[in-house]
Short mmCIF file of C-alpha atoms and ligand atoms in Angstrom, two decimals:
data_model
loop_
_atom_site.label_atom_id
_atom_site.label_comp_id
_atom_site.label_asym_id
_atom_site.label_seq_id
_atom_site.Cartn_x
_atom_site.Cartn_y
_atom_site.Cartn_z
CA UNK A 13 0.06 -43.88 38.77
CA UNK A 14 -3.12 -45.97 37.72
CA UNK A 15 -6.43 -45.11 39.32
CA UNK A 16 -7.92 -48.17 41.58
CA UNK A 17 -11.26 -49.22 40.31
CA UNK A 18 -14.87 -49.43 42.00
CA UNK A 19 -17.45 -50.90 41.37
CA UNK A 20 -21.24 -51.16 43.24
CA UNK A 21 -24.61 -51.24 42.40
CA UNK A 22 -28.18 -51.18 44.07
CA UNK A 23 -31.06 -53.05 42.73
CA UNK A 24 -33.73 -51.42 41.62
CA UNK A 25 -36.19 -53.71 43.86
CA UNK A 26 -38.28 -51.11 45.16
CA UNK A 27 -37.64 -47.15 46.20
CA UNK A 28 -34.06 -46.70 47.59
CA UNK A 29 -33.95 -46.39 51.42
CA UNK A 30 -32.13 -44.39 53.49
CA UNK A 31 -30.10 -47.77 54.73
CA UNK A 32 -29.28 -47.61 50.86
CA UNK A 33 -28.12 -44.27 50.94
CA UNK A 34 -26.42 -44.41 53.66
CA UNK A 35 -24.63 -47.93 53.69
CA UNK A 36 -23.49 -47.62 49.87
CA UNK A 37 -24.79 -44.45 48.18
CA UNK A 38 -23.39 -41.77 50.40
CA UNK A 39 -19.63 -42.96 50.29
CA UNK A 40 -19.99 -43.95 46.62
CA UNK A 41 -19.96 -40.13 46.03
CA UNK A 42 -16.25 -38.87 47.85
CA UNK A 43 -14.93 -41.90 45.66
CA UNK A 44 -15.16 -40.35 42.31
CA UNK A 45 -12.30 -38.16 41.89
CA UNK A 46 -9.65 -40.29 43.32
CA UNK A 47 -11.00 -43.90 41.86
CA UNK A 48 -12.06 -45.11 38.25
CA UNK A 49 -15.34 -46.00 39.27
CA UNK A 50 -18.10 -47.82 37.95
CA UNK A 51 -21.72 -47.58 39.12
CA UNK A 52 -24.84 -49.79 37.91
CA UNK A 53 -28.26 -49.97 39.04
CA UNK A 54 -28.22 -53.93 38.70
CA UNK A 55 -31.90 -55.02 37.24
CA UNK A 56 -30.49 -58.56 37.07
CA UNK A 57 -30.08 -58.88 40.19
CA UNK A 58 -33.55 -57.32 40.94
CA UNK A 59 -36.01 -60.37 39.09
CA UNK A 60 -34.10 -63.05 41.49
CA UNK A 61 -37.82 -62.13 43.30
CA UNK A 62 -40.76 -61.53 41.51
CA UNK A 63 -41.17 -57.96 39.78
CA UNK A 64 -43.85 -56.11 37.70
CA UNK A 65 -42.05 -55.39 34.39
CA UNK A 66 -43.80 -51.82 34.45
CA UNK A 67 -42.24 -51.78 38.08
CA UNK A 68 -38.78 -52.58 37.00
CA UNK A 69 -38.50 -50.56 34.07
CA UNK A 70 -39.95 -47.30 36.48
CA UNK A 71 -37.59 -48.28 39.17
CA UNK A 72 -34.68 -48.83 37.12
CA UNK A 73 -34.65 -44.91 36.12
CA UNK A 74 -35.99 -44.03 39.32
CA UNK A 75 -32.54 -45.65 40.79
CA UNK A 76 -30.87 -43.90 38.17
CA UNK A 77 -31.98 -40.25 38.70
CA UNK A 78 -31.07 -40.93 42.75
CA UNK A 79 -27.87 -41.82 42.00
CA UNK A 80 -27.61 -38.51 40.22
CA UNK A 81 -29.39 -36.39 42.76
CA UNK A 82 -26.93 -37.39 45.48
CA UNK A 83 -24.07 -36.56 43.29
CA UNK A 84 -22.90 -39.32 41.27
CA UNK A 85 -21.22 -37.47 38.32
CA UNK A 86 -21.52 -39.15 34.67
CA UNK A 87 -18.33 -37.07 33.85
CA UNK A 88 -16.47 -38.59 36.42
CA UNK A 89 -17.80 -42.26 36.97
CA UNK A 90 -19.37 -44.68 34.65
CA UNK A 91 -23.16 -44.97 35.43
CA UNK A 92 -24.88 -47.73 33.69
CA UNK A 93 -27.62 -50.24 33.89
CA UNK A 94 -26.35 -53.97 34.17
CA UNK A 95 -28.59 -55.59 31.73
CA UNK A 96 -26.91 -52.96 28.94
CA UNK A 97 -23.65 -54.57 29.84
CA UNK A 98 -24.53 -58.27 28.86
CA UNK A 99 -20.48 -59.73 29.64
CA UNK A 100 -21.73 -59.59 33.19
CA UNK A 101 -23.86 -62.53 32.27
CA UNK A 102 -21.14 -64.51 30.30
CA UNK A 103 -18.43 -63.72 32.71
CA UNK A 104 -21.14 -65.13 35.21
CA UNK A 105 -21.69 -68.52 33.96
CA UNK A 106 -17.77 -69.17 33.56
CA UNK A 107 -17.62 -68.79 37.18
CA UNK A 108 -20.42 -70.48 37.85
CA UNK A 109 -18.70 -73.54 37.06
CA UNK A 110 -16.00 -72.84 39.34
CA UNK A 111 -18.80 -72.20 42.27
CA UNK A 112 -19.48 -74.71 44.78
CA UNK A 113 -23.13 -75.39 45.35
CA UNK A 114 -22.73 -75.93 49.07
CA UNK A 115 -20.92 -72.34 49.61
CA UNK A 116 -23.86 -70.99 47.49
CA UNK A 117 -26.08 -72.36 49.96
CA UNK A 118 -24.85 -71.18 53.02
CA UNK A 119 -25.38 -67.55 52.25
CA UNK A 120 -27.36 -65.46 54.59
CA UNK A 121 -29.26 -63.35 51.65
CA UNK A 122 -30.30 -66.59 49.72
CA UNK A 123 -31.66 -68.51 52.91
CA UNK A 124 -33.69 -65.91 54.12
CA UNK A 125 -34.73 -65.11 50.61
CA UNK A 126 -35.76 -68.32 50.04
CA UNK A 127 -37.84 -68.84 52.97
CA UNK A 128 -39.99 -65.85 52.05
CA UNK A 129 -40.73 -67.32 48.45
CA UNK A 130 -40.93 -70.69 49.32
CA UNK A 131 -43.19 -71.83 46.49
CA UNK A 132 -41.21 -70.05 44.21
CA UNK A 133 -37.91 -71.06 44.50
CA UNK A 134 -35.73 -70.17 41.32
CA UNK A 135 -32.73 -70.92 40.44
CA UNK A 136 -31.76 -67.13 40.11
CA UNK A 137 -32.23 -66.47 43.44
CA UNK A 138 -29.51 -69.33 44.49
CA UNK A 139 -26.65 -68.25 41.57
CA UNK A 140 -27.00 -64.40 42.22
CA UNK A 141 -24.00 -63.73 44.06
CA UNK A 142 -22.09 -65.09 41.61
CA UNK A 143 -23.28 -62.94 38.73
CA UNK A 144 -22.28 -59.79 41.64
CA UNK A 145 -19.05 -61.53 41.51
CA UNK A 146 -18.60 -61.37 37.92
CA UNK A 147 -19.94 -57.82 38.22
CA UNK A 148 -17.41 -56.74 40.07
CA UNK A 149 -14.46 -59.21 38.81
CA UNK A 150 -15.21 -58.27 35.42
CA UNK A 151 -13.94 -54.57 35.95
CA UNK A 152 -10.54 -56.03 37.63
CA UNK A 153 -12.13 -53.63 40.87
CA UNK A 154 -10.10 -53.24 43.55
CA UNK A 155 -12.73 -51.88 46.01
CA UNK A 156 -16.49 -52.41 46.63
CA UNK A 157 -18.07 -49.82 48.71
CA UNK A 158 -21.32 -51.70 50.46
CA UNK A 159 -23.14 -52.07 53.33
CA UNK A 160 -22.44 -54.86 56.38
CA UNK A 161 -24.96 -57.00 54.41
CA UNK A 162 -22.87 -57.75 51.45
CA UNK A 163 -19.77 -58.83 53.35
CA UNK A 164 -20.55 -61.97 53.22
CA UNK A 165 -21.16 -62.15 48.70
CA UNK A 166 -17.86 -60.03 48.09
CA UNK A 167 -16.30 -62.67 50.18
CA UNK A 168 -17.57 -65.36 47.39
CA UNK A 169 -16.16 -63.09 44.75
CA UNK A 170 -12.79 -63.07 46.12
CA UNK A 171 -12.99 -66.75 46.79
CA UNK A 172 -13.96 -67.05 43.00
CA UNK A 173 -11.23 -64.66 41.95
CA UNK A 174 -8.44 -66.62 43.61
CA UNK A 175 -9.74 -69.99 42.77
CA UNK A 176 -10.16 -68.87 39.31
CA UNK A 177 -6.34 -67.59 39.18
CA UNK A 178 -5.08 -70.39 40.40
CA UNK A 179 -6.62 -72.81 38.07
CA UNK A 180 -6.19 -71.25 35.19
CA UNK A 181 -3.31 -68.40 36.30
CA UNK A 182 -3.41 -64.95 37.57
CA UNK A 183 -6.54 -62.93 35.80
CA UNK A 184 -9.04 -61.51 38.78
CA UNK A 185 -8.06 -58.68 41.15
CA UNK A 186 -9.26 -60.07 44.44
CA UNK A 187 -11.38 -57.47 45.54
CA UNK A 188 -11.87 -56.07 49.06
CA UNK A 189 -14.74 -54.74 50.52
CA UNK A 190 -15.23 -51.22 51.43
CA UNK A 191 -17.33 -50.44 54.71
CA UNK A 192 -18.09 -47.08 56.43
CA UNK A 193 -18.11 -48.26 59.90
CA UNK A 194 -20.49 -45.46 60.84
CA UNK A 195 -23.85 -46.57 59.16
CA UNK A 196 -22.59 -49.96 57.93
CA UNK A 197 -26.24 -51.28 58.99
CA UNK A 198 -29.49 -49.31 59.46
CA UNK A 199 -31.73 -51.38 60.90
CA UNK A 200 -35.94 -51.11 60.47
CA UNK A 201 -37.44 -48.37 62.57
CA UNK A 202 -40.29 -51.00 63.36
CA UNK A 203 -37.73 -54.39 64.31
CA UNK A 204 -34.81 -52.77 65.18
CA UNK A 205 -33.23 -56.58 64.73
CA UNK A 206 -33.93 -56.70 61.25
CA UNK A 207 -32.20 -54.49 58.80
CA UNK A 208 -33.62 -51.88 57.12
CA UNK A 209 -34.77 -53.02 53.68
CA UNK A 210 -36.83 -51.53 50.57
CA UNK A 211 -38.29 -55.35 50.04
CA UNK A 212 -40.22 -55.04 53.63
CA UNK A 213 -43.94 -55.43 54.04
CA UNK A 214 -44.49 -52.71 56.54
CA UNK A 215 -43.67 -48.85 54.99
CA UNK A 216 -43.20 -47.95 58.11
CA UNK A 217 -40.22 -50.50 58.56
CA UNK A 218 -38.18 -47.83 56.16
CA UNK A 219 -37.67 -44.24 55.06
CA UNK A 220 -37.32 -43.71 51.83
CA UNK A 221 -34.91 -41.27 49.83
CA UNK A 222 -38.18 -39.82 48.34
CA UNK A 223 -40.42 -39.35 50.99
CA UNK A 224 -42.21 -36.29 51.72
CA UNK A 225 -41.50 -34.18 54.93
CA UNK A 226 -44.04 -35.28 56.74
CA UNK A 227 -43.69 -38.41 55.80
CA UNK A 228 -40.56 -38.59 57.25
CA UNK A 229 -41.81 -37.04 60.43
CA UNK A 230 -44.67 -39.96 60.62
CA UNK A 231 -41.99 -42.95 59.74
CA UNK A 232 -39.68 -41.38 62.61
CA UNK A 233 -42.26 -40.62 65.36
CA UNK A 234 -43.71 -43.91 64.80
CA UNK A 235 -40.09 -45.56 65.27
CA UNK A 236 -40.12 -48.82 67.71
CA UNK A 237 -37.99 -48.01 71.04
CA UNK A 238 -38.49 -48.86 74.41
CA UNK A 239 -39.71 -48.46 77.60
CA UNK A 240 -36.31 -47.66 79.42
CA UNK A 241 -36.88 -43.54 78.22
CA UNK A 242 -34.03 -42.42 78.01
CA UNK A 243 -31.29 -42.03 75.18
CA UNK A 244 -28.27 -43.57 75.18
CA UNK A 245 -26.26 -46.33 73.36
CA UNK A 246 -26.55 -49.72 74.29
CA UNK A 247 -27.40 -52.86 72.27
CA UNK A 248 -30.29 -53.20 75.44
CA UNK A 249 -31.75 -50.61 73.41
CA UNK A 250 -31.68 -51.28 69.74
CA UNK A 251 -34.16 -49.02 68.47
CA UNK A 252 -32.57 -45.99 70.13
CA UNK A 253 -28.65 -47.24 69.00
CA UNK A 254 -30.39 -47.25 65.46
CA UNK A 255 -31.69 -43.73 65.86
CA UNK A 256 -28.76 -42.05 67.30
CA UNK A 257 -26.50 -44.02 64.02
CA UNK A 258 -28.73 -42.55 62.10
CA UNK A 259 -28.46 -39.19 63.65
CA UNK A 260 -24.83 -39.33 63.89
CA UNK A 261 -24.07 -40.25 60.60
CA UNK A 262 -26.77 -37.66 58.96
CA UNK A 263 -24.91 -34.73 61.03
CA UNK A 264 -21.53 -35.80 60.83
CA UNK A 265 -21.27 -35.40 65.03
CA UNK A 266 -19.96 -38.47 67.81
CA UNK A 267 -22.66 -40.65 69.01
CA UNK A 268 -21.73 -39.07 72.27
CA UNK A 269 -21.93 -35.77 71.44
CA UNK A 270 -25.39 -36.41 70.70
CA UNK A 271 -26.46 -38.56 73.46
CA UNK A 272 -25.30 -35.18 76.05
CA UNK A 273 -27.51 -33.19 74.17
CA UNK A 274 -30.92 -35.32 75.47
CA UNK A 275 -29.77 -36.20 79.06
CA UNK A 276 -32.76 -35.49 81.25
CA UNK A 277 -35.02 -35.30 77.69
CA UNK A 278 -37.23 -37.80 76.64
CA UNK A 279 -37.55 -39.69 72.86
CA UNK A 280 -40.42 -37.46 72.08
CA UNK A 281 -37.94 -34.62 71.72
CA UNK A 282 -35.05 -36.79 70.31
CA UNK A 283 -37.26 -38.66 67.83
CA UNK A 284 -38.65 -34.48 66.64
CA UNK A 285 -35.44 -33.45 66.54
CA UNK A 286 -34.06 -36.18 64.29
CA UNK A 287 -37.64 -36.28 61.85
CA UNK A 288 -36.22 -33.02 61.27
CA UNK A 289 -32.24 -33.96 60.67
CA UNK A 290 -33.60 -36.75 58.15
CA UNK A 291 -35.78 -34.40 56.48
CA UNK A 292 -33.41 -31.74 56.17
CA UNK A 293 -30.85 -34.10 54.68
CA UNK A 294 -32.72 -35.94 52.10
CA UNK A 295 -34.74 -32.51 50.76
CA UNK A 296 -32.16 -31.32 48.53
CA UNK A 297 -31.77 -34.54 46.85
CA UNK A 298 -35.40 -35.39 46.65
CA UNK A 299 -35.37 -31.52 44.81
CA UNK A 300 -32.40 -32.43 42.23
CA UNK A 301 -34.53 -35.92 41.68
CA UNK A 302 -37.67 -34.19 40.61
CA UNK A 303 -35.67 -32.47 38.27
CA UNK A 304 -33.71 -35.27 37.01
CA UNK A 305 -36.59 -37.21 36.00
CA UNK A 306 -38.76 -35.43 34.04
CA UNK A 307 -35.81 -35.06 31.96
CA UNK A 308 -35.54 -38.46 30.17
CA UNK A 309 -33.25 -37.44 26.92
CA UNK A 310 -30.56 -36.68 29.64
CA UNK A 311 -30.92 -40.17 31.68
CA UNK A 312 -31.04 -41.89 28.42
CA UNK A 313 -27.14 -40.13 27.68
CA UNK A 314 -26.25 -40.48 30.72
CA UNK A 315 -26.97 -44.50 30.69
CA UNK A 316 -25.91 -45.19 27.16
CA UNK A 317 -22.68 -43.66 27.32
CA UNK A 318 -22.04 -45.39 30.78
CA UNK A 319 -22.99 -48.58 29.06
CA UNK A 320 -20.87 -47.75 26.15
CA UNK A 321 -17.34 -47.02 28.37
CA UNK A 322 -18.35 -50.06 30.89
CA UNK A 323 -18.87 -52.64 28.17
CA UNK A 324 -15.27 -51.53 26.48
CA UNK A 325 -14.01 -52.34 29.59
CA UNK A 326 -16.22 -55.60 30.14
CA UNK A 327 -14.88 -57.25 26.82
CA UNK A 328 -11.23 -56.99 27.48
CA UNK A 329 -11.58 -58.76 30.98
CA UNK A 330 -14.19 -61.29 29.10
CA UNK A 331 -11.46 -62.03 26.06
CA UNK A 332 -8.83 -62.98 28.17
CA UNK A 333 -11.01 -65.16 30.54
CA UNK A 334 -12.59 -66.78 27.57
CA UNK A 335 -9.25 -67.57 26.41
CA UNK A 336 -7.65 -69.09 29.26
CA UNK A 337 -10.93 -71.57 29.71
CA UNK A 338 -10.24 -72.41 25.83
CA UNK A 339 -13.09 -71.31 24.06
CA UNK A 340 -11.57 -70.45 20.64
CA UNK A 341 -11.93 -66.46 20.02
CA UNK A 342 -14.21 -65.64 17.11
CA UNK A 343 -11.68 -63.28 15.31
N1 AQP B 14 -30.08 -51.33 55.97
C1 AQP B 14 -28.95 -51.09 55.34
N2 AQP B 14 -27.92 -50.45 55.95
C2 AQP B 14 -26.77 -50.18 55.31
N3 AQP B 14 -26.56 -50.52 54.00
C3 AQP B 14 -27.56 -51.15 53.34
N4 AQP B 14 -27.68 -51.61 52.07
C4 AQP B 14 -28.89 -52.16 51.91
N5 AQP B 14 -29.59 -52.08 53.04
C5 AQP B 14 -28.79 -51.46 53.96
C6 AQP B 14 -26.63 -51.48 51.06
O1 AQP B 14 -27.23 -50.94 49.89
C7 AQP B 14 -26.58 -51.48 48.75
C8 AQP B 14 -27.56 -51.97 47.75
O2 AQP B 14 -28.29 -53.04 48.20
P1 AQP B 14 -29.17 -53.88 47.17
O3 AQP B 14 -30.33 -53.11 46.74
O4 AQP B 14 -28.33 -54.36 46.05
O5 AQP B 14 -29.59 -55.13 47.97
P2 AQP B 14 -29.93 -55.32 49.45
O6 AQP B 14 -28.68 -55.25 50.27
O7 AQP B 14 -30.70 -56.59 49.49
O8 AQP B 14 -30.84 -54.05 49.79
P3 AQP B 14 -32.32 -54.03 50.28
O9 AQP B 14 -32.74 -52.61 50.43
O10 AQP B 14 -32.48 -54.92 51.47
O11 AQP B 14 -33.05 -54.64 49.03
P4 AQP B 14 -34.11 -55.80 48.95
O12 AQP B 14 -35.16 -55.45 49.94
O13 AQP B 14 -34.59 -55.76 47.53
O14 AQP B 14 -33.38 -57.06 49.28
C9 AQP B 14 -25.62 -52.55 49.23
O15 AQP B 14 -24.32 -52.01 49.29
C10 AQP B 14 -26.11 -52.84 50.62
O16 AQP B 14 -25.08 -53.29 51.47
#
């Protein structure tokens, strides 16, 4: 029997979080040996805000080397940077003119977005989920493993997917989402409203897959609660529900579970404790990164290759779209 195919990718916008790693990372990696699965750190995606090109291009392997260090597996997946696999981009304007500009509009990521970068409004920013769709239609993927936050752009691709089929006649896989319940959204240790997010202002808002030890101690301490003291899981208390998710996921144990262990304690003991938990958990992975980076010759294989697999891939979907819109095949 045929594998099922996966695709996902994370921008390379900043550091990766731990909402990152936990929301999309994390599950990408028990995936590999029963899916075909395809992984790209999506730097298209990434200038729909403004970058620093030196950024982007450190970022970019930065992402790269992470997804290694947690155990993404070039033997096993396809690993690649999006802007090496350039039928994304054609794939993407063919469905752009199957998109509806209202339905672009009403998405949750572009409105907010767009209110932080007012006077610089591009048109990227507006037509981005529809390039993810053609990222992920382009592979004919069956699954998308992401966080809560993306439920709402893999809905657009599968939208564009069956409109496409049925104008034209059956092509796309409609895709379906993937989400870990546990850990679907982390939310920012300083507005436990908001989710957590590598774009935000305030470092303290996020813990990153890199940070130090203490660091991570600082970041947790520091973490926004209340003034009810004690822990237990409520949505009255949404900086201690976002703790003990964290917690939960991190050790693998029922919310519950966890909440027993701190009756009568207060979040000074809870917040040590799970400094410690984080810390623990990310320090391997930060270890395999250091390693992992310094060694470019071995990034650069492990990206071309990816590219080279994922674009053989790409071209057949592209052929037979290109086809059935009528644009004449070159040989
Ligand atoms: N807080 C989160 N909790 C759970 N999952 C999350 N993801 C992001 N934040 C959380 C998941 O990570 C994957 C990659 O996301 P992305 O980088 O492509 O874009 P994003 O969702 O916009 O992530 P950020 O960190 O908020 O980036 P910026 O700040 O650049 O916009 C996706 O699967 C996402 O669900």
């Amino acid at each position: 029997m045929e594998k099922q195919i996966v695709f996902s990718g994370v921008q390379p916008s900043g550091n990766l979080t731990l909402g990152n790693y936990i929301g999309a990372i994390k599950n990408w990696i028990k995936l590999q040996d029963e899916y075909d699965c395809n992984f790209s750190v999506v730097n298209l995606h990434a200038i729909t805000v403004p970058q620093v090109p030196a950024n982007l291009r450190k970022n970019t392997l930065e992402v790269l080397a992470i997804y290694l260090a947690a155990g993404l597996d070039p033997e096993k997946s396809d690993i690649f940077i999006q802007s090496h696999v350039p039928e994304h981009l054609e794939l993407s304007w063919i469905l752009n003119s199957i998109s509806y500009m209202g339905q672009l509009g009403r998405m949750t990521q572009y409105k907010e977005k767009s209110q932080k970068s007012e006077e610089n409004l591009n048109a990227a920013l507006f037509t981005y989920p529809v390039l993810m769709a053609a990222d992920i239609l382009i592979y004919g993927t069956d699954l998308v493993p992401v966080g809560e936050d993306q439920k709402q752009h893999l809905e657009l691709a599968r939208d564009l997917a069956d409109r496409f089929n049925n104008k034209y006649s059956e092509t796309f896989v409609v895709p379906e989402p993937l989400i870990q319940k546990e850990g679907a959204r982390i939310m920012s240790l300083q507005d436990p409203t908001k989710k957590m997010s590598k774009s935000d202002e305030n470092e303290n808002g996020y813990i990153l897959i890199l940070d130090d030890r203490d660091t991570i101690i600082r970041k947790v301490k520091r973490a926004v609660t209340d003034s009810i003291g004690i822990v237990q899981y409520t949505d009255e208390q949404p900086g201690v529900k976002n703790l003990l998710n964290i917690y939960s996921v991190l050790t693998d144990r029922p919310v519950e579970e966890i909440v027993k262990d701190y009756e009568g304690k207060g979040y000074g003991d809870f917040k040590g404790d799970l400094a410690i938990v984080i810390a623990d958990y990310l320090e391997p992975v930060r270890d395999r990164y250091e390693e992992i980076i310094k060694d470019k010759e071995y990034l650069e294989s492990v990206y071309k290759t990816g590219a080279e697999n994922a674009r053989k891939k790409a071209r057949k979907m592209l052929s037979k779209v290109q086809r059935k819109v009528g644009f004449i095949p070159m040989i």
